[in-house]
Tab-separated table of C-alpha atoms and ligand atoms in Angstrom:
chain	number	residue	atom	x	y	z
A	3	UNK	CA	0.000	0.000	0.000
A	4	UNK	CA	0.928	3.837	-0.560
A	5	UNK	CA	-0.712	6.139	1.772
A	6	UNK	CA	-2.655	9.239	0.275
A	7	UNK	CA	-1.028	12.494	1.030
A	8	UNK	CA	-3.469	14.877	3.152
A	9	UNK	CA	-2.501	18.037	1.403
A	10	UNK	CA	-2.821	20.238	4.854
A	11	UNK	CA	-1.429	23.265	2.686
A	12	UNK	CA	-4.317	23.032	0.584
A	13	UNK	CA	-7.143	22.725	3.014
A	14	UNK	CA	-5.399	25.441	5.056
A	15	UNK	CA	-5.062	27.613	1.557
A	16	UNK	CA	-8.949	27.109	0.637
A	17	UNK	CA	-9.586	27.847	4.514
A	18	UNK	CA	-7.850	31.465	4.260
A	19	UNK	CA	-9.312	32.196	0.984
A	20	UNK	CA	-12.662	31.690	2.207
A	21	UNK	CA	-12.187	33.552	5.641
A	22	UNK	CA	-10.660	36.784	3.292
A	23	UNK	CA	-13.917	36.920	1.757
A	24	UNK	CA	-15.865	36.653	5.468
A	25	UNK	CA	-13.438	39.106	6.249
A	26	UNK	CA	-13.959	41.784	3.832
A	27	UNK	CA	-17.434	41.964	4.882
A	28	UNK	CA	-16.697	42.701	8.455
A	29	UNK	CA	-17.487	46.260	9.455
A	30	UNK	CA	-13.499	46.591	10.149
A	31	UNK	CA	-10.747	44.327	10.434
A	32	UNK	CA	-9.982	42.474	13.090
A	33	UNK	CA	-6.767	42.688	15.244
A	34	UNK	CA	-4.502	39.646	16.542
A	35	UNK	CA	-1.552	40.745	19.117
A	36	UNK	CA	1.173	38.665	18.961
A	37	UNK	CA	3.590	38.847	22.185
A	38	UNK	CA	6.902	36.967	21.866
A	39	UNK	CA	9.267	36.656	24.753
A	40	UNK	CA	12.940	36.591	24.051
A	41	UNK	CA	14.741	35.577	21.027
A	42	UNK	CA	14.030	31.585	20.663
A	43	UNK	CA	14.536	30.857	16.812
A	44	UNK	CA	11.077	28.673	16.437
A	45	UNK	CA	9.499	30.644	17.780
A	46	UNK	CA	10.123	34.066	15.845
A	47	UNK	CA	9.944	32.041	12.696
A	48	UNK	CA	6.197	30.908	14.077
A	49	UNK	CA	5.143	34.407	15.114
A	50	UNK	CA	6.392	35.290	11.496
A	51	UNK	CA	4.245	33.018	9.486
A	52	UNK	CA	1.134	33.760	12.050
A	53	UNK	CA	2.126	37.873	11.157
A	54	UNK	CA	2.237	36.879	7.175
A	55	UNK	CA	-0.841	34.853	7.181
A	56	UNK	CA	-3.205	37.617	9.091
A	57	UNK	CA	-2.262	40.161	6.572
A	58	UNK	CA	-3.068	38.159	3.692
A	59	UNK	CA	-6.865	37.181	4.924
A	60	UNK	CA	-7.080	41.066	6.302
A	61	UNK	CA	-6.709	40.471	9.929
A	62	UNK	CA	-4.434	43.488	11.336
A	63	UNK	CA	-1.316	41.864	13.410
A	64	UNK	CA	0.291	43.493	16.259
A	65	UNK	CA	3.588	41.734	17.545
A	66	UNK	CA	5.019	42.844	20.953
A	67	UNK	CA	8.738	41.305	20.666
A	68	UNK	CA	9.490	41.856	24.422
A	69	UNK	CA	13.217	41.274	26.190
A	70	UNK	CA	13.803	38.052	28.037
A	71	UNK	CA	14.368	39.736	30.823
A	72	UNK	CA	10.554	41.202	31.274
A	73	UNK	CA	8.740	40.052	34.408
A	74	UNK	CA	5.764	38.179	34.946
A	75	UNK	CA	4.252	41.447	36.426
A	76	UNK	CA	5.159	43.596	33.569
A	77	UNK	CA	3.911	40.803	30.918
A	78	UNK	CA	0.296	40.655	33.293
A	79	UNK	CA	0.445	44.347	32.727
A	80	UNK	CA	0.461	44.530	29.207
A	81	UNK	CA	-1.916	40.922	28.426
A	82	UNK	CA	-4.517	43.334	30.730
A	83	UNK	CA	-3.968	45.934	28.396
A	84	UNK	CA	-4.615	44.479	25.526
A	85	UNK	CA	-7.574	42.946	27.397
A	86	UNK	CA	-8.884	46.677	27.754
A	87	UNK	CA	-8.181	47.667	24.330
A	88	UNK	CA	-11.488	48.118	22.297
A	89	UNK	CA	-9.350	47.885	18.564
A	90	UNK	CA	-8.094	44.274	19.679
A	91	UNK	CA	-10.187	41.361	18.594
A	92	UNK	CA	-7.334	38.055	19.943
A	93	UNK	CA	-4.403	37.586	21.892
A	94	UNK	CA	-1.850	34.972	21.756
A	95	UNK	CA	1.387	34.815	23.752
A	96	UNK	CA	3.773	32.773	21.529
A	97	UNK	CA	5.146	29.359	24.125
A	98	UNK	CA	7.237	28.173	25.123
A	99	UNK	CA	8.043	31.072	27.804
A	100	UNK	CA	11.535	31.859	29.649
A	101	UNK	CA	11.634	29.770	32.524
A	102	UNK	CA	11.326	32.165	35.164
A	103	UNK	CA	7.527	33.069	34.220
A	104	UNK	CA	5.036	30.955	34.957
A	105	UNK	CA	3.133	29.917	31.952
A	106	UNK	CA	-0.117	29.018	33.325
A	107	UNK	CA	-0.793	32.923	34.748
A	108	UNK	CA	-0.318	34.137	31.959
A	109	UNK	CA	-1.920	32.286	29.802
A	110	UNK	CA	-4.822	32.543	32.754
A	111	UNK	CA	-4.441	36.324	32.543
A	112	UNK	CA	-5.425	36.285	28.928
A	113	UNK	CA	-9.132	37.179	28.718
A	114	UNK	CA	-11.111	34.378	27.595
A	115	UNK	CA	-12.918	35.969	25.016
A	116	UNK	CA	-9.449	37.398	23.394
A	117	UNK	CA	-7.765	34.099	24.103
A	118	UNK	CA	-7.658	32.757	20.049
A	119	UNK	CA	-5.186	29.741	21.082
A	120	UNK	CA	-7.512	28.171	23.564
A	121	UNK	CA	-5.167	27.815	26.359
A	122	UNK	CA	-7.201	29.651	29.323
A	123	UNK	CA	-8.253	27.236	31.949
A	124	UNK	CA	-11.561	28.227	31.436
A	125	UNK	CA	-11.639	27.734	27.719
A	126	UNK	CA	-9.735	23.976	28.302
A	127	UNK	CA	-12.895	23.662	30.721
A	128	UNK	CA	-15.602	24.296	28.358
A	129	UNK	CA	-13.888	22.239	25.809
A	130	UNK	CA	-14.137	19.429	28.419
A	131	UNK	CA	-17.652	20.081	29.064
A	132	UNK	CA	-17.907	19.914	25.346
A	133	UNK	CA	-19.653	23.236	25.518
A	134	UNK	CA	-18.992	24.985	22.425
A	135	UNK	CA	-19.144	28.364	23.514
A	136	UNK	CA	-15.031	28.378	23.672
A	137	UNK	CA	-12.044	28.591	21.804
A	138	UNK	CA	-10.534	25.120	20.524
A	139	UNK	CA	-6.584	25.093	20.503
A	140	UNK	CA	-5.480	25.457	17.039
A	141	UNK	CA	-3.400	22.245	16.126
A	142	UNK	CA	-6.215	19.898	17.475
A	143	UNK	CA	-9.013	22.045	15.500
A	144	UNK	CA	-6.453	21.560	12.210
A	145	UNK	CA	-6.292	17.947	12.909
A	146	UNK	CA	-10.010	17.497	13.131
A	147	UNK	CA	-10.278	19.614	9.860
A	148	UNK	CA	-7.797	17.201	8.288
A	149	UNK	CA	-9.320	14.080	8.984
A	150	UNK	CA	-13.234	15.092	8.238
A	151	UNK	CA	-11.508	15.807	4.707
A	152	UNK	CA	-10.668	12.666	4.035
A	153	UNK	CA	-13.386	11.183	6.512
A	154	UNK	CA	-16.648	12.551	7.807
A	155	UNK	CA	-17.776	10.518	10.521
A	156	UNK	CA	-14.803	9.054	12.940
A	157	UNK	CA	-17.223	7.044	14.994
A	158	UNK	CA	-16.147	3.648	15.955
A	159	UNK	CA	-12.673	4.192	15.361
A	160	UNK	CA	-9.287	3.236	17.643
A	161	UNK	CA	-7.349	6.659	17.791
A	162	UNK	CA	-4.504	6.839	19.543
A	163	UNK	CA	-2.850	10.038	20.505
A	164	UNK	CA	1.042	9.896	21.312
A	165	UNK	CA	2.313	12.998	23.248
A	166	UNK	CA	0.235	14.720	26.773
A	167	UNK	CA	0.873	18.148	25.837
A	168	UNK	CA	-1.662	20.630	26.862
A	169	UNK	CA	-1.015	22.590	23.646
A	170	UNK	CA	-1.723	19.540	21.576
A	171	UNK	CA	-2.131	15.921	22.697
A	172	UNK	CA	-4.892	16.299	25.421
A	173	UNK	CA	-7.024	18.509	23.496
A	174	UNK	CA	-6.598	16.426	20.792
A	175	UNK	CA	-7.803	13.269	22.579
A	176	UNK	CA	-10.883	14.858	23.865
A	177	UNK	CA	-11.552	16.396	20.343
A	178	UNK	CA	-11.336	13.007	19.323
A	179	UNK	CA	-14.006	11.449	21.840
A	180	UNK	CA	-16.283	14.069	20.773
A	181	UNK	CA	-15.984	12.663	17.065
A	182	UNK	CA	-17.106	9.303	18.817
A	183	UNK	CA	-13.431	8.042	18.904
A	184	UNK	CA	-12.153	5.681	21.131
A	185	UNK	CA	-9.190	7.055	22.659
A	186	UNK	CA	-5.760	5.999	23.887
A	187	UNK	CA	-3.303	8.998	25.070
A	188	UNK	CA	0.405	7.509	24.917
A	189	UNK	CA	3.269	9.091	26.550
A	190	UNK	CA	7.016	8.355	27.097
A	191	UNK	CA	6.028	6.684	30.062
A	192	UNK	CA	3.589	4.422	28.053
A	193	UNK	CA	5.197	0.639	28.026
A	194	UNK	CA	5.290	-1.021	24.454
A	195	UNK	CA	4.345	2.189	22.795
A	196	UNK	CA	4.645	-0.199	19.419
A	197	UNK	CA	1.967	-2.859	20.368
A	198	UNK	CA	0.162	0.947	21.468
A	199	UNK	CA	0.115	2.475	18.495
A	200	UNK	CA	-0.816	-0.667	16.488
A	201	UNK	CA	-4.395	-0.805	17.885
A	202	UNK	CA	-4.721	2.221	15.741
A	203	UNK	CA	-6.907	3.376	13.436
A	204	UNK	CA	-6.066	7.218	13.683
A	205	UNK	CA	-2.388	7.692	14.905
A	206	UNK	CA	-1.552	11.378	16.106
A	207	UNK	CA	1.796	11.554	16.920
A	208	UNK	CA	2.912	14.649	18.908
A	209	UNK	CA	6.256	13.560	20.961
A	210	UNK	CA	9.115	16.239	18.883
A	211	UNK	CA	11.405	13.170	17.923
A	212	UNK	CA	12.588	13.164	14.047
A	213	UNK	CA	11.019	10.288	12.071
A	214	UNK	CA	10.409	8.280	15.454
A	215	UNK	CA	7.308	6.704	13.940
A	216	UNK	CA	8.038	3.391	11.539
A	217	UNK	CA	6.060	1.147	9.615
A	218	UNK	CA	6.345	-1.207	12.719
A	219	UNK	CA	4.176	0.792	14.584
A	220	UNK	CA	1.247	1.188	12.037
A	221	UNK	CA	-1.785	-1.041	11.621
A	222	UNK	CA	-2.313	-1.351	7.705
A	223	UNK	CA	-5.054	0.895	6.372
A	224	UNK	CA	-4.452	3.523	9.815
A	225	UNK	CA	-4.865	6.945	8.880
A	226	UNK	CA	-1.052	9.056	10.148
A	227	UNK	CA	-1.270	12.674	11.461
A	228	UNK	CA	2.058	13.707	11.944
A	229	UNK	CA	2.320	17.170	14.404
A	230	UNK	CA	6.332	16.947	14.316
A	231	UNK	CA	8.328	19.789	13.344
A	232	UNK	CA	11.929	18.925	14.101
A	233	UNK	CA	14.596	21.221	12.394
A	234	UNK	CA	17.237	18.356	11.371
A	235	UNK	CA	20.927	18.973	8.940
A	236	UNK	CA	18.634	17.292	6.479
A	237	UNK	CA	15.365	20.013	6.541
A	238	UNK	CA	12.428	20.382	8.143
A	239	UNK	CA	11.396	16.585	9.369
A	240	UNK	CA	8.115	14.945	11.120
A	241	UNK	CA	7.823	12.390	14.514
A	242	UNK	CA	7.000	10.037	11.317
A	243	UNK	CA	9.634	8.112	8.732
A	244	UNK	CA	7.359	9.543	6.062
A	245	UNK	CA	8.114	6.929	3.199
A	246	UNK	CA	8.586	3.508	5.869
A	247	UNK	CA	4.649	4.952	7.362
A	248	UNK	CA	3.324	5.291	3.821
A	249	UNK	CA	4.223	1.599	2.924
A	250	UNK	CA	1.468	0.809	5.386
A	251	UNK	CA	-0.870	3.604	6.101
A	252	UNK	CA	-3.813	4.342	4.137
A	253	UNK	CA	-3.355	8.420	4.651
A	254	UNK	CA	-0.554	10.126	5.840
A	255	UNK	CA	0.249	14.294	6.310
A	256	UNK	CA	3.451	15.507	5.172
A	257	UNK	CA	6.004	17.489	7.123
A	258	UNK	CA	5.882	20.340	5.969
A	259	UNK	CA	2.412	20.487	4.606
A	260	UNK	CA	0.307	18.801	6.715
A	261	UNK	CA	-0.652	20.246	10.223
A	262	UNK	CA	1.464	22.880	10.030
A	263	UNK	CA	-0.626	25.237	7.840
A	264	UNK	CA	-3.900	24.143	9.162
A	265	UNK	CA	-2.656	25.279	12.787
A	266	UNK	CA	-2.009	28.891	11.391
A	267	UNK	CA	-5.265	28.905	9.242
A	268	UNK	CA	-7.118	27.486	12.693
A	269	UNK	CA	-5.810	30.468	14.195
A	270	UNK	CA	-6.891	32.975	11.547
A	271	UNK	CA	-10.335	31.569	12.171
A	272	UNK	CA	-10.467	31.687	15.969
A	273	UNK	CA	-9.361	35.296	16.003
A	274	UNK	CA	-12.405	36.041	13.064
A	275	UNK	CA	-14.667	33.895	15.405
A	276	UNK	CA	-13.644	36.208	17.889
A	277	UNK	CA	-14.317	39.207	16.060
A	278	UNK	CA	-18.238	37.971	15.934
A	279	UNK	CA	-18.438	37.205	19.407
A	280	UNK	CA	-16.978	40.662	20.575
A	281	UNK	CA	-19.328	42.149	18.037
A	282	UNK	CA	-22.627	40.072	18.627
A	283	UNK	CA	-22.570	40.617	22.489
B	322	LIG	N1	4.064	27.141	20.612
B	322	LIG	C1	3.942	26.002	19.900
B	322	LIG	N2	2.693	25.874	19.420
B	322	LIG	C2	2.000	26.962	19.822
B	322	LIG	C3	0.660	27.403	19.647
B	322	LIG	O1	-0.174	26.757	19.000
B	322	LIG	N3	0.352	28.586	20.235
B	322	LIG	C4	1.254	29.295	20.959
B	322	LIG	N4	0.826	30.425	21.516
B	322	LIG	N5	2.493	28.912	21.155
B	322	LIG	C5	2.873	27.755	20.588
């Protein structure tokens, strides 16, 4: 068998084009600030891309690159600005932070109906209350998007999710049980993660380990969603040995190509669902 490529860039391309269009009908554009601690390499090429791909749907973006050195206090101080501020529609604060803030305030300072990435406690809540009234992490929305593509009803079917993360792998499992999935969540503490990962019909792998992921762990037919992006001598490289997976897998995303583009378009979309909610209330 050769697995099916799940052009992500596509979807995520026909995704922007048709938010422009919502966009331009908007009474004005919305805003997305963009605050990025420090100078870690991912992450300013990230906070690019997210910058590039607001101005092309017509979403304004506002990046606040702010020193390392900036406190917790002095970060709370400007997230409640921007809380304030009528002419912003979303906030994200770019992760991984410097070690000496603490993550979860600030991400819990974030108002939650600003917070476009998902990650205040009381949007994770609603998701797990599978109230809809909330703001689904980006990555796990793009994954969903990428597998009702090729698939619209998941019911029934083993998924397994490899990697806890709060940013991906647990909402990602309880997107899944929503779809009617039945869920595994596999970790590095997770014994005979091969055997694991066989029992699967949908395999998310999330765990930041170039081409991890062979054939041997793939059931034949099992659909591969690869969230990897690990800069390696050789390019840009997935969790998943692309061409041993595809030898066995029905459907596989590319890296880059796949979830990568989808987690930037999911974000273009949360911030224009913002927009309405601000704007409907
Ligand atoms: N770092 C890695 N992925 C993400 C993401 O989806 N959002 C934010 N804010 N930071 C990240």
């Amino acid at each position: 068998m050769t697995a099916l490529i799940i052009n992500g860039k596509e979807l995520a391309q026909n995704t922007r084009q048709s938010l422009k269009e919502k966009i331009a009908k908007l009474p004005e554009a919305p805003a997305l600030a963009v605050i990025l601690v420090g100078n870690n390499p991912a992450s300013e090429i990230y906070v690019r891309s997210k910058e590039k791909a607001c101005l092309e749907v017509g979403i304004m973006a506002k990046t606040y690159h702010l020193e390392e050195t900036i406190n917790e206090a002095e970060l709370c101080d400007l997230i409640e600005e921007l809380n304030q501020a009528k002419d912003i529609t979303g906030i994200l604060v770019q992760l991984p932070l410097p070690l000496h803030i603490d993550e979860k305030k600030i991400l819990a300072a974030i108002s939650p109906k600003k917070d476009v990435d998902g990650f205040n406690p009381l949007n994770t809540g609603l998701l797990i209350q599978k109230n809809s009234d909330t703001f689904i992490p980006c990555t796990p929305k793009g994954i969903i998007a990428l597998l009702h593509h090729i698939k619209s009803d998941l019911t029934g079917l083993n998924a397994v999710v490899v990697g806890r993360s709060q940013i991906v792998g647990l909402p990602t499992a309880q997107l899944l049980l929503k779809e009617n999935c039945t869920v595994t969540v596999a970790h590095s503490k997770t014994k005979n993660l091969e055997a694991v990962c066989q029992s699967a019909d949908i395999l998310v792998i999330a765990i930041g380990k170039a081409e991890m992921i062979n054939k041997n762990y793939i059931k034949p037919g099992a659909i591969i969603i690869d969230v990897g992006i690990n800069r390696t001598q050789e390019g840009l490289k997935g969790d998943v040995d692309f061409n041993s997976a595809s030898s066995v897998a029905s459907y596989i995303t590319p890296v880059p190509g796949g979830v990568g583009p989808m987690t930037i378009a999911m974000l273009l979309e949360n911030t224009y669902e913002a927009f309405l909610k601000q704007h409907n209330s």
